[in-house]
Short mmCIF file of C-alpha atoms in Angstrom, two decimals:
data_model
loop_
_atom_site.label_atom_id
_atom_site.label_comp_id
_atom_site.label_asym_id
_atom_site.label_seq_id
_atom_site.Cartn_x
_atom_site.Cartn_y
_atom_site.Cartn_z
CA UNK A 1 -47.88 -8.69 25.28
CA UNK A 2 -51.28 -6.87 24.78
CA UNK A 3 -51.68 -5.58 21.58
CA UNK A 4 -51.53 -1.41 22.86
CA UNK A 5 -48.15 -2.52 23.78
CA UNK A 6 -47.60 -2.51 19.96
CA UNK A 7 -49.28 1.04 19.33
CA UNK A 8 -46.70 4.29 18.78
CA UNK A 9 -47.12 6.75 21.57
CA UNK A 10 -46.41 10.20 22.32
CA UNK A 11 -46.57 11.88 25.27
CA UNK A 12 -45.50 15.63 26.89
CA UNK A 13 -42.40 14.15 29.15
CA UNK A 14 -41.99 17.22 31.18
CA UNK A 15 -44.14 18.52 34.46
CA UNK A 16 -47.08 20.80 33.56
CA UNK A 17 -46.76 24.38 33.95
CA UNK A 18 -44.02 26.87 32.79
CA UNK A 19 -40.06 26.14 32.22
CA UNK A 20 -37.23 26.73 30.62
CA UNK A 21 -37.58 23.70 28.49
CA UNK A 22 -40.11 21.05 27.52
CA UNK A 23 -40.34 17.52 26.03
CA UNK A 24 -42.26 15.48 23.93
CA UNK A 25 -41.48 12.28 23.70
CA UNK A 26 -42.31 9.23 20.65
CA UNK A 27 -42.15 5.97 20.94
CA UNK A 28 -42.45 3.08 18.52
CA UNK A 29 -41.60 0.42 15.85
CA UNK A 30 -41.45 2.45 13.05
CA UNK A 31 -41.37 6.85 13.93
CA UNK A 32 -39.45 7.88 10.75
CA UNK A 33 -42.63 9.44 9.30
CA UNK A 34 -42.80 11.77 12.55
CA UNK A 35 -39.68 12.74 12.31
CA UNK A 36 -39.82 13.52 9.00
CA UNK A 37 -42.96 15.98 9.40
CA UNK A 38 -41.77 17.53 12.66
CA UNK A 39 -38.27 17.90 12.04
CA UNK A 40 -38.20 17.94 7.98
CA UNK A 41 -34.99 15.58 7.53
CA UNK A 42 -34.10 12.36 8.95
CA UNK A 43 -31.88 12.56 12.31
CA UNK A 44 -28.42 11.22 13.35
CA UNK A 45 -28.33 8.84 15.76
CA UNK A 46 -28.32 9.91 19.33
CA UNK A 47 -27.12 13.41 18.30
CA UNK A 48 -28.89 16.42 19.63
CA UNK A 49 -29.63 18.54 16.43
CA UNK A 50 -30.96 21.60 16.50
CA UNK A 51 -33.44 22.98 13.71
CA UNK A 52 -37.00 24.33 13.65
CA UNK A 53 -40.07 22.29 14.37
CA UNK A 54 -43.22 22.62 12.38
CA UNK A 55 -46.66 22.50 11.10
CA UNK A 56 -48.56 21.00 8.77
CA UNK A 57 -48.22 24.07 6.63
CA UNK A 58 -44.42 24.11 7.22
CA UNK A 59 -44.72 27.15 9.71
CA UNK A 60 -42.68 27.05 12.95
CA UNK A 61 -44.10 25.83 15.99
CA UNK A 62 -40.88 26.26 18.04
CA UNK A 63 -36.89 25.90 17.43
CA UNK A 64 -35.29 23.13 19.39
CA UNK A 65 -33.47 20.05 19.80
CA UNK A 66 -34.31 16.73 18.37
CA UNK A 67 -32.90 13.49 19.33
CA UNK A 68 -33.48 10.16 17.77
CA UNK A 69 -32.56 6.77 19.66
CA UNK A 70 -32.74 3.93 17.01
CA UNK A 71 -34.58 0.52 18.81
CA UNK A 72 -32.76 -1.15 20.48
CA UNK A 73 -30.77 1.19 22.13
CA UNK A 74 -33.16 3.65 23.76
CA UNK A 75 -34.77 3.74 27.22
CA UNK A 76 -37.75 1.92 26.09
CA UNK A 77 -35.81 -0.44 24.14
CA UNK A 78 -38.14 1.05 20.72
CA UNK A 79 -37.17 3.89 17.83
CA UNK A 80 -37.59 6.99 20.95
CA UNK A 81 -37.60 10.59 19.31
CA UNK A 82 -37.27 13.29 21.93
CA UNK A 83 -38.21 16.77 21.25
CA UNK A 84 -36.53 19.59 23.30
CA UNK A 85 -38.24 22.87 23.10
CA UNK A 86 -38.96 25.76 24.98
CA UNK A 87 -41.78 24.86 28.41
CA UNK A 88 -44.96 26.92 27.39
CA UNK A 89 -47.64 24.58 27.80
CA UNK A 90 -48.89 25.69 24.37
CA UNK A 91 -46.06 25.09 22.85
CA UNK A 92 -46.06 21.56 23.88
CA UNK A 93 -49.33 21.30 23.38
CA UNK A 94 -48.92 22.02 20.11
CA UNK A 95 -46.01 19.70 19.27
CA UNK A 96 -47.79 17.07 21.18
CA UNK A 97 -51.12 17.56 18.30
CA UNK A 98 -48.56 18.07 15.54
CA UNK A 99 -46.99 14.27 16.34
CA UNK A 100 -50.39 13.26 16.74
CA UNK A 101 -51.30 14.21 13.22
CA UNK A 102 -47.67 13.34 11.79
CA UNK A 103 -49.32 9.94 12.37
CA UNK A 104 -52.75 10.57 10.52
CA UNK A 105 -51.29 12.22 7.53
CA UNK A 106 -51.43 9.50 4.23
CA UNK A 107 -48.11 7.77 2.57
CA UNK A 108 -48.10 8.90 -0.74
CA UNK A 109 -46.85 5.35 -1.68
CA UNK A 110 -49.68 3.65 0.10
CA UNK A 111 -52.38 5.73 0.13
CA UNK A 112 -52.78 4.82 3.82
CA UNK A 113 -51.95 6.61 7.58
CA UNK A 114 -48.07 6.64 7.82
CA UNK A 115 -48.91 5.93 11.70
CA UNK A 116 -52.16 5.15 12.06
CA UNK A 117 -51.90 3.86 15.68
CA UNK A 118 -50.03 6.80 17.07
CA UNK A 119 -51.96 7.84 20.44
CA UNK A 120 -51.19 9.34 23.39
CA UNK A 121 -49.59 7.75 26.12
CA UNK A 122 -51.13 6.18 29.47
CA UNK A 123 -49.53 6.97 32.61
CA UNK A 124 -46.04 5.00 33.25
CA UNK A 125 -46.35 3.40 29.44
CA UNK A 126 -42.96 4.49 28.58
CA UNK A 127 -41.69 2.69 31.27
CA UNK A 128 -43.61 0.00 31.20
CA UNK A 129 -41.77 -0.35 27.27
CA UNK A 130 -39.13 -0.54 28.69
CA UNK A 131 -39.59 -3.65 31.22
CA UNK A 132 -41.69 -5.15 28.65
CA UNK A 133 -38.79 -5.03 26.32
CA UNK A 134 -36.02 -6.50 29.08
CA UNK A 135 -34.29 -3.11 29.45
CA UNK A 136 -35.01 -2.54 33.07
CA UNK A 137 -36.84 -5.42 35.37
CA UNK A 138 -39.99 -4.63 36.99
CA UNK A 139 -37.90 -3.23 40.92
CA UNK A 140 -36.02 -0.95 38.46
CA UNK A 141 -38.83 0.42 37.58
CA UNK A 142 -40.92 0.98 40.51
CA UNK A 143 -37.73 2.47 41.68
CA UNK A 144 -38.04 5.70 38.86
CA UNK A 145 -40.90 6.37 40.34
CA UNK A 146 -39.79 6.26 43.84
CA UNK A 147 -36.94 8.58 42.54
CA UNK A 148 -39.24 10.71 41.03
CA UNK A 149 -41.03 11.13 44.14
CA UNK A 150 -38.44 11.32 46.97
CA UNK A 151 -38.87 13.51 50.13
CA UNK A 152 -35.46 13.23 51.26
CA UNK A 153 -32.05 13.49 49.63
CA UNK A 154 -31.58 9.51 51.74
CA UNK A 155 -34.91 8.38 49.83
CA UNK A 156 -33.37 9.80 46.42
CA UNK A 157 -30.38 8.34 46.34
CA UNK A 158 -31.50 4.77 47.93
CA UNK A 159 -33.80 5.13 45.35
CA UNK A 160 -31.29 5.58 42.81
CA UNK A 161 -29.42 2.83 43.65
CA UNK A 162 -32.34 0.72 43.22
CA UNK A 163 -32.75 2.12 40.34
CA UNK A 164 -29.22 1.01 38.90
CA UNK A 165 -29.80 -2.36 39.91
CA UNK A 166 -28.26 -3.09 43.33
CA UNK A 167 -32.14 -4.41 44.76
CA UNK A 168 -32.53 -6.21 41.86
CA UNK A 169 -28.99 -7.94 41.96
CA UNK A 170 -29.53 -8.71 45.71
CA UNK A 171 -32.39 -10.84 44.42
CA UNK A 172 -31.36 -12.19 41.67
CA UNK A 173 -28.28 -13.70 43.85
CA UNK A 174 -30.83 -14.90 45.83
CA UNK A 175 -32.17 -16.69 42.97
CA UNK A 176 -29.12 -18.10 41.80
CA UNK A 177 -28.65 -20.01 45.11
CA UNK A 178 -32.18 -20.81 45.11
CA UNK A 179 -32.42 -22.55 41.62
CA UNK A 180 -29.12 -24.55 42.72
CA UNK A 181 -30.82 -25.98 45.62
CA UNK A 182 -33.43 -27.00 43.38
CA UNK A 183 -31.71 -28.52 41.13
CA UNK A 184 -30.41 -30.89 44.41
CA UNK A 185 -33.92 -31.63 45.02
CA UNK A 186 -35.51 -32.42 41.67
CA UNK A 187 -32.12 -34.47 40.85
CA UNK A 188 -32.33 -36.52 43.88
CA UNK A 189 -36.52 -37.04 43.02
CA UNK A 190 -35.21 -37.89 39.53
CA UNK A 191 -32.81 -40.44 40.66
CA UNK A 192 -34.65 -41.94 44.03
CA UNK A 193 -31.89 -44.52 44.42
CA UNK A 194 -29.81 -41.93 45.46
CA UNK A 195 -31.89 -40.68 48.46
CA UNK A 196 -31.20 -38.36 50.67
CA UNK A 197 -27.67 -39.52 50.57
CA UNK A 198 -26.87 -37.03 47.87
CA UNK A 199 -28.80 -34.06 49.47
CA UNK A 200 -26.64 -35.42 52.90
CA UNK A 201 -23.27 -34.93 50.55
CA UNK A 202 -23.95 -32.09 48.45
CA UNK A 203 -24.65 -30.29 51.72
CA UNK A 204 -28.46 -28.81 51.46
CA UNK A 205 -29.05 -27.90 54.61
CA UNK A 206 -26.07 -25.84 54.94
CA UNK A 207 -26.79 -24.46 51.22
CA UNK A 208 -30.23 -23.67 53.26
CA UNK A 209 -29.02 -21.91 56.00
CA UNK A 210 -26.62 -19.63 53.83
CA UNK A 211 -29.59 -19.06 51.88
CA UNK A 212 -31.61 -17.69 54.96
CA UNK A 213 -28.89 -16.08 56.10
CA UNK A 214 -28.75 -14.16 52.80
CA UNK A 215 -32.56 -13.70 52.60
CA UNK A 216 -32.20 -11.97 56.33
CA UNK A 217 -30.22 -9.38 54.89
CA UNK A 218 -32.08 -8.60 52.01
CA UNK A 219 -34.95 -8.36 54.07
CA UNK A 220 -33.44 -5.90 56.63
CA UNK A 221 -32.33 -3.67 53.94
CA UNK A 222 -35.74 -3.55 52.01
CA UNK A 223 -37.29 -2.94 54.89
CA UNK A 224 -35.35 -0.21 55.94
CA UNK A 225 -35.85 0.84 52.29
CA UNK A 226 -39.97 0.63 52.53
CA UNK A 227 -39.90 2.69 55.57
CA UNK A 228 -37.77 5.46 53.83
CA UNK A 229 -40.42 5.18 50.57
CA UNK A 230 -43.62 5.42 52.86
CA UNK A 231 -42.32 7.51 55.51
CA UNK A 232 -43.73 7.48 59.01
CA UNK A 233 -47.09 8.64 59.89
CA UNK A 234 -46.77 10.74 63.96
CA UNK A 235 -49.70 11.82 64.99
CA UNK A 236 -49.67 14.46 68.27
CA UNK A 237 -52.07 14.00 70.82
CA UNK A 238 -53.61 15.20 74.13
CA UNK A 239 -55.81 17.51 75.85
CA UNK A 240 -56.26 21.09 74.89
CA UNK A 241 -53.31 23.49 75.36
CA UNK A 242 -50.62 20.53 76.49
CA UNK A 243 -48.21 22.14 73.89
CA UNK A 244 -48.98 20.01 70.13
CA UNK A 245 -49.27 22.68 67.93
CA UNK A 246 -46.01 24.27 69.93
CA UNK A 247 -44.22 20.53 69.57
CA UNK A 248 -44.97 20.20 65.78
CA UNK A 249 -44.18 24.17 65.29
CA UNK A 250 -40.30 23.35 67.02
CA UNK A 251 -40.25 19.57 64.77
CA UNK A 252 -40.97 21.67 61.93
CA UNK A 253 -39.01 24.36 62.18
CA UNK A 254 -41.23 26.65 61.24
CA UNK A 255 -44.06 28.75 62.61
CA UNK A 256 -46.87 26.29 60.52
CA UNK A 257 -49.80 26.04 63.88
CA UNK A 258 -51.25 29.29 65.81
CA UNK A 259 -50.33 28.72 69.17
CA UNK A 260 -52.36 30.44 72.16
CA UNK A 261 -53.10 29.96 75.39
CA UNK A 262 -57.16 29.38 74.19
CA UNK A 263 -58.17 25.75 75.08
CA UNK A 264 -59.57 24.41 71.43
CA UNK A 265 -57.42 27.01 69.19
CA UNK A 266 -56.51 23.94 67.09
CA UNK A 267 -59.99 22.95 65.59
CA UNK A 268 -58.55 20.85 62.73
CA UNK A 269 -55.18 18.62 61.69
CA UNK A 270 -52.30 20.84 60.43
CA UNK A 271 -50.21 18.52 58.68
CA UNK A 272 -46.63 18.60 58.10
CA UNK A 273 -43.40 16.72 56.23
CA UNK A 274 -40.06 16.89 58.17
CA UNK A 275 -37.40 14.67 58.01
CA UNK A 276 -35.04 13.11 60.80
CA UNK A 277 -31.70 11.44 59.72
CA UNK A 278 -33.44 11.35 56.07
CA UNK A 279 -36.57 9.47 56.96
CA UNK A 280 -39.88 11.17 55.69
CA UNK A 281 -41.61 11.96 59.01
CA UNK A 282 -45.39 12.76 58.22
CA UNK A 283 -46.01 15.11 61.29
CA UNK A 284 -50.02 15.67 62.32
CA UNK A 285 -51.13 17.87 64.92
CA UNK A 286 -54.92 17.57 66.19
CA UNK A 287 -57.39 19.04 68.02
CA UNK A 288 -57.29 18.61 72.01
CA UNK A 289 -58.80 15.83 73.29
CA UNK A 290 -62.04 16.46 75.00
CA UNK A 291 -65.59 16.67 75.13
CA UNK A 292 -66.83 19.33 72.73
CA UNK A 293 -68.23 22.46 73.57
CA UNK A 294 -69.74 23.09 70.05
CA UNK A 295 -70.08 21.21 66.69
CA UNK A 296 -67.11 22.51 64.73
CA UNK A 297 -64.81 21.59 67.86
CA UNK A 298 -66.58 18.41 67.77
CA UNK A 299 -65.77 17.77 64.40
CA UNK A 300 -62.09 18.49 65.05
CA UNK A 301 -61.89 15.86 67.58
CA UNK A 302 -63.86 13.38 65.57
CA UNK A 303 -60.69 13.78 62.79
CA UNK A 304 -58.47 13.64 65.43
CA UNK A 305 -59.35 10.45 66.46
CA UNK A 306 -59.43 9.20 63.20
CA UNK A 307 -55.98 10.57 62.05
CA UNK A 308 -54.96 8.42 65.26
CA UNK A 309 -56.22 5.38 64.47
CA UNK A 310 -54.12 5.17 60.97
CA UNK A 311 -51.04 6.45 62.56
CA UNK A 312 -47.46 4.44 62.39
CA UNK A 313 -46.70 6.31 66.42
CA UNK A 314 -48.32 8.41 68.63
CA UNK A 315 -47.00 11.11 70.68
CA UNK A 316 -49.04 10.90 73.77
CA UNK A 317 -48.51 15.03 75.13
CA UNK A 318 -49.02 15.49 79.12
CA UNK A 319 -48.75 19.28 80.67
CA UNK A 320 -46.52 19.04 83.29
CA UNK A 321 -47.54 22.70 84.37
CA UNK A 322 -51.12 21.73 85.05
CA UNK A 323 -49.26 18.44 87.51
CA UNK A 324 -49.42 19.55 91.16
CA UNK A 325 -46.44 20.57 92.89
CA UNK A 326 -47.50 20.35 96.24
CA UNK A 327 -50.89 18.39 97.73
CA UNK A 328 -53.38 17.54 95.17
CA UNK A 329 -55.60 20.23 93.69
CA UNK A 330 -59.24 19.69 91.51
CA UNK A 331 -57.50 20.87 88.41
CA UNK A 332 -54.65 18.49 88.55
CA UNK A 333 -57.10 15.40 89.53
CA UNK A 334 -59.28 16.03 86.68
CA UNK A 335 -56.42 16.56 84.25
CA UNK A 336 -54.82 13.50 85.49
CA UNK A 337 -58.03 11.71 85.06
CA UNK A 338 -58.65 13.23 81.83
CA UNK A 339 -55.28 11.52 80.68
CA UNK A 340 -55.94 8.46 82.02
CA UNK A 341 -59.52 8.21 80.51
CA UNK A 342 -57.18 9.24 76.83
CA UNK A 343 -55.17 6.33 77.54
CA UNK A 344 -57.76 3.65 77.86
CA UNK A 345 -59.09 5.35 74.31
CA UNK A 346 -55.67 4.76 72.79
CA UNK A 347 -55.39 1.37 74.04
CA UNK A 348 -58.82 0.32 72.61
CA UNK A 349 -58.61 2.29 69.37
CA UNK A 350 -54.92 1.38 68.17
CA UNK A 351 -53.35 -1.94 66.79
CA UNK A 352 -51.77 -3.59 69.61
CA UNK A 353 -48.04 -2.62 67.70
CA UNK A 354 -48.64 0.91 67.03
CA UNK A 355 -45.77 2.62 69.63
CA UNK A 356 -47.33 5.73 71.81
CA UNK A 357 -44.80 8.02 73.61
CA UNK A 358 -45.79 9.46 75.99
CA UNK A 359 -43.97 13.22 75.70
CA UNK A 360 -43.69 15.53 79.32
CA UNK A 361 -43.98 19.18 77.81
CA UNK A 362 -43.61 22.63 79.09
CA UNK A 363 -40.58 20.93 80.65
CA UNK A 364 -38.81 24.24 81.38
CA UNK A 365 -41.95 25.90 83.34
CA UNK A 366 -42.51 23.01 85.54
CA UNK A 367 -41.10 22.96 89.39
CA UNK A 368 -38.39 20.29 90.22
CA UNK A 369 -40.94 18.30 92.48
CA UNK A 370 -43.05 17.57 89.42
CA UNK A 371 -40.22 17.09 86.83
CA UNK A 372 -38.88 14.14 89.70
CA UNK A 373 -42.50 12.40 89.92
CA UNK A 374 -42.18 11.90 86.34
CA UNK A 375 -41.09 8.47 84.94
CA UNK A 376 -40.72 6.99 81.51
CA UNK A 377 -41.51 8.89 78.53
CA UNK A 378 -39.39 11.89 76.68
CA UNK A 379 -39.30 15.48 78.75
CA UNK A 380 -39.38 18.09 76.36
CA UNK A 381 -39.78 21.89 76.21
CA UNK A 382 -40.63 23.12 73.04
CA UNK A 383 -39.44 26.46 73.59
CA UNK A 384 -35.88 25.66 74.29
CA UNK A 385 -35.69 22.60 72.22
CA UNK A 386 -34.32 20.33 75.64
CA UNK A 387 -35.56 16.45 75.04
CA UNK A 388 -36.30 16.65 71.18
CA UNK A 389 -33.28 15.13 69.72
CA UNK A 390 -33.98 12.14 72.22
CA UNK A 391 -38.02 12.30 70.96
CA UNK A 392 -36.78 12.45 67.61
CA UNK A 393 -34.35 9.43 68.03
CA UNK A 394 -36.80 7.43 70.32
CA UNK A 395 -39.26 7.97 67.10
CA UNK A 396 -36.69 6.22 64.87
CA UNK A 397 -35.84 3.61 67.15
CA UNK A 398 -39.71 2.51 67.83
CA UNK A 399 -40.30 2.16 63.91
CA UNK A 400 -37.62 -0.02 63.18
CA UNK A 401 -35.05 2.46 61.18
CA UNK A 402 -31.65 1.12 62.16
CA UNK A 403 -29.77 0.97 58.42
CA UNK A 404 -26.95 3.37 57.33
CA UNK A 405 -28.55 5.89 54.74
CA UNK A 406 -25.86 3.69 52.59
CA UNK A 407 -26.84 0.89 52.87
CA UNK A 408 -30.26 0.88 52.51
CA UNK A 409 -31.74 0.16 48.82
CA UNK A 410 -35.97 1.82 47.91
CA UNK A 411 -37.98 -0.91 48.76
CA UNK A 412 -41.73 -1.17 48.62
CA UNK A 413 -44.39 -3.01 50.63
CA UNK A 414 -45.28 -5.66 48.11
CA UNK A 415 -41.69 -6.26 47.93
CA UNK A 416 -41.41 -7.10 51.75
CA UNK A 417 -44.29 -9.05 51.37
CA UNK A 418 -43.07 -11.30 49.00
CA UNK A 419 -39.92 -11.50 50.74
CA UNK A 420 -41.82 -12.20 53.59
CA UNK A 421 -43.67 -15.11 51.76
CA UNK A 422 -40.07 -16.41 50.47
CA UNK A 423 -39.03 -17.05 54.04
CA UNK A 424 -41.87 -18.51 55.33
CA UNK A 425 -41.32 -21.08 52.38
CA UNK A 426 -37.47 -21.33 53.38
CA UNK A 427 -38.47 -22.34 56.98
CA UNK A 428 -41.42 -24.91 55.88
CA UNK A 429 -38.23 -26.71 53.23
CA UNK A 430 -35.77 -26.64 56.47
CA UNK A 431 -38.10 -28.41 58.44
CA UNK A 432 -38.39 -30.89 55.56
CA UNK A 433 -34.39 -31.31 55.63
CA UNK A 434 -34.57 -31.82 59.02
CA UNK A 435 -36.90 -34.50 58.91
CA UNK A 436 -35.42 -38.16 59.36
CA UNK A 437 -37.12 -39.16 56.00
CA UNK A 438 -38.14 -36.20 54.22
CA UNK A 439 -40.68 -35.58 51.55
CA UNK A 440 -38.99 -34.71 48.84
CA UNK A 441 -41.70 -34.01 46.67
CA UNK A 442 -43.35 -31.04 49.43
CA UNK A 443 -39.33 -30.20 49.89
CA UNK A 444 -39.30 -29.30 46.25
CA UNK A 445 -42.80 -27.67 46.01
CA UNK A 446 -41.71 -25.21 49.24
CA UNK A 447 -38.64 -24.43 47.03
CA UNK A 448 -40.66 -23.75 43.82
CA UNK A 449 -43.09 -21.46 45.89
CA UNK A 450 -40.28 -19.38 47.34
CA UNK A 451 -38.53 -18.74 43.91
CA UNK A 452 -41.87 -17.83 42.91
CA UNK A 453 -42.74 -15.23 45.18
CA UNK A 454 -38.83 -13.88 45.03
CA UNK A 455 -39.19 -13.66 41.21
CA UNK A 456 -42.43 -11.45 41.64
CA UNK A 457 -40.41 -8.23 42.62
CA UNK A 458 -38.35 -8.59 39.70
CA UNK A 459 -40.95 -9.26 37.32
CA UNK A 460 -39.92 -12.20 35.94
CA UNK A 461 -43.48 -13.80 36.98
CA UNK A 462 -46.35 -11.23 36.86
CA UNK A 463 -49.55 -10.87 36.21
CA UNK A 464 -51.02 -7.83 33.87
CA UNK A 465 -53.14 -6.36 37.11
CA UNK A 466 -49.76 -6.01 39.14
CA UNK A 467 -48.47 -4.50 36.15
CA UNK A 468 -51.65 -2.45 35.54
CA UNK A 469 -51.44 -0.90 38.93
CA UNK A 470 -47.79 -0.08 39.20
CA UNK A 471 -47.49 1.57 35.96
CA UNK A 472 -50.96 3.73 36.52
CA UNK A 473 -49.33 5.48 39.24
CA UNK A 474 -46.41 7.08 37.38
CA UNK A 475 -47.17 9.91 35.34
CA UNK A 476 -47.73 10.80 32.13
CA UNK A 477 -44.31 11.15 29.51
CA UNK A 478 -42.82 8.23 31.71
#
């Protein structure tokens, strides 16, 4: 443990801004001497007391509650004092200095700073307490954050679930059978004379297979859990007036893009979050596809083309009213042309598994004789709403969301990864087991690498960059 891991710490727990009540939080070894300048008496034990909190002078800052959660029976597993006031930012602000100097002010006894470490907390340190002191593992926490910044009311509560443990227990099962299998192996290197007679007997390749089997389903369910965290990135695309800003206007709900019948109206992305069967959908409308007619339209298709590049789908628009009904006009070839010379862009710009749909709009203006040339793709009209519960479901289906909201715990990317990583080991040790005379000793090192990489979303093995970087990201008071 670094030595700041040691330091008291104090922090404003609440959001900034203006509420109807704030917190400021301590942490540390040893916080009586803050609680006895703040609060002026020592506290019960996890009992909300209300008195008046004050200065160095004795004057009153505020009149709240204060809470004190002896070590080791707090949420970061140190003596926490909470103080519940009213949310002015000065107010906190000054409670916040007040703690601060609490700490500064000299023991009588000792001459010396009661708390002469007291500082300010980083970002996520209060959390990061509390894995460092074995009250939550290291998916437990990621999974506060993820709670604290949910989209959807799915993402909360799969995050909350995580949160409680379920992820974590998944993989520690996973462990459990892991380490047994282990144990097989080493014994059987301890004891050669036993061979793989004892491996043959104590069942290890069926011990495998359940394994895999159970690392399958852990796997399905964090992913499903990763794409509810992240969210999917659509991006709309297509020539000039083929109906985007109109499509992400009916998505949304709401009237968020102008919509005219002026070729180039959208000169920039308009961005939206929507949500379909509680899966964040990130929603981006661009400028129309073309070749500019002046620089700020040509900057507008420059971002378009580089919000398309990063996106997880692409909705590929077509304007069915500008197809010919009858005979083939000059408008209609170049438009069709124009689409097809879009399409060879996509195909060169995207990664080869990055979906495009390719969405038939104005669906309700078009004659019959187009609508029937039409094949593949989603028909849509914007304006009545036909087609866009099968775009939106079609969206769904070409990510990869399949789960029940239930059954799906938060997962992050670095957690698929290493899950990833714990497979590929799985399948190098059952070829190993499958082997007429296998090598026990590169049997045993697959298994060691796969609890390895399983034990890094838990924690258990991590290094202090990992840490570093998860724990940045929360924010300040947690």
């Amino acid at each position: 443990m670094l030595a700041r891991h040691h330091d008291p710490i104090v922090a404003i727990a609440t959001a900034p801004g203006r509420g109807a009540v704030g917190i400021v939080r301590v942490s540390g070894q040893d916080i009586g001497p803050v609680i006895a300048a703040v609060c002026g008496r020592p506290l019960a034990a996890r009992q909300a007391t209300y008195l008046p909190f004050r200065d160095a002078q004795g004057k009153v800052i505020d009149q709240g509650l204060a809470i004190h959660f002896p070590a080791p029976h707090s949420y970061t597993g140190e003596d926490v004092l909470e103080l519940q006031a009213h949310g002015g930012p000065v107010v906190l602000q000054l409670l916040l200095a007040r703690c601060l100097q609490a700490g500064a002010e000299l023991n009588p006894a000792t001459g010396r700073p009661c708390l002469p470490q007291l500082r300010v907390a980083q970002p996520g340190e209060f959390t990061e307490r509390a894995f460092l002191n074995d009250k939550i593992d290291l998916a437990q926490a990621e999974a506060i954050a993820d709670l604290i910044d949910a989209s959807t009311e799915t993402a909360a509560r799969s995050a909350a679930r995580s949160m409680s443990g379920e992820f974590s227990q998944a993989v520690n099962t996973l462990l459990e059978q892991l380490i047994h299998l282990r144990m097989l192996v080493e014994a059987t290197l301890d004891f050669p004379e036993e061979d793989i007679d004892f491996l043959q007997k104590a069942d290890a390749q069926g011990q495998l297979r359940r394994l895999q089997t159970t690392l399958a389903e852990v796997m399905r369910r964090a992913t499903q859990g990763a794409i509810l965290r992240e969210g999917i990135k659509v991006v709309i695309a297509g020539q000039p007036n083929a109906g985007k800003s109109s499509l992400l206007n009916a998505l949304a709900g709401a009237e968020l893009a102008i919509v005219t019948p002026i070729a180039g109206t959208t000169r920039d992305k308009v961005s939206q979050l929507i949500q379909i069967e509680g899966v964040p959908l990130h929603v981006v409308d661009t400028a129309g596809l073309r070749e500019a007619l002046d620089e700020v339209e040509k900057i507008g298709v420059e971002r378009a083309w580089a919000e398309i590049e990063t996106a997880d789908a692409v909705l590929f628009l077509h304007d069915l009213t500008r197809q010919a009904a009858t005979g083939e006009t000059p408008d209609a070839i170049n438009y069709i042309a124009d689409d097809a010379r879009i399409a060879g862009v996509l195909g060169q710009k995207l990664p080869k598994n990055t979906p495009i749909i390719d969405v038939w709009s104005k669906s309700d203006m078009a004659s019959a004789e187009v609508l029937e040339r039409v094949s593949g793709g989603v028909l849509i009209s914007a304006k009545t709403g036909t087609g866009l519960q099968a775009l939106r479901q079609q969206l769904l289906q070409l990510v990869g969301w399949q789960a029940a909201p239930e059954g799906v715990f938060m997962a992050r990317e670095r957690h698929v990864r290493a899950l990833q990583q714990v497979q590929a080991q799985l399948e190098k040790a059952a070829i190993q087991l499958q082997a007429a005379l296998p090598a026990l000793d590169l049997l045993a090192e697959d298994l060691r690498q796969a609890q390895l990489h399983l034990s890094e979303i838990t924690g258990e093995f991590s290094s202090d960059d990992l840490l570093g970087e998860i724990f940045s990201r929360f924010c300040i008071g947690k």
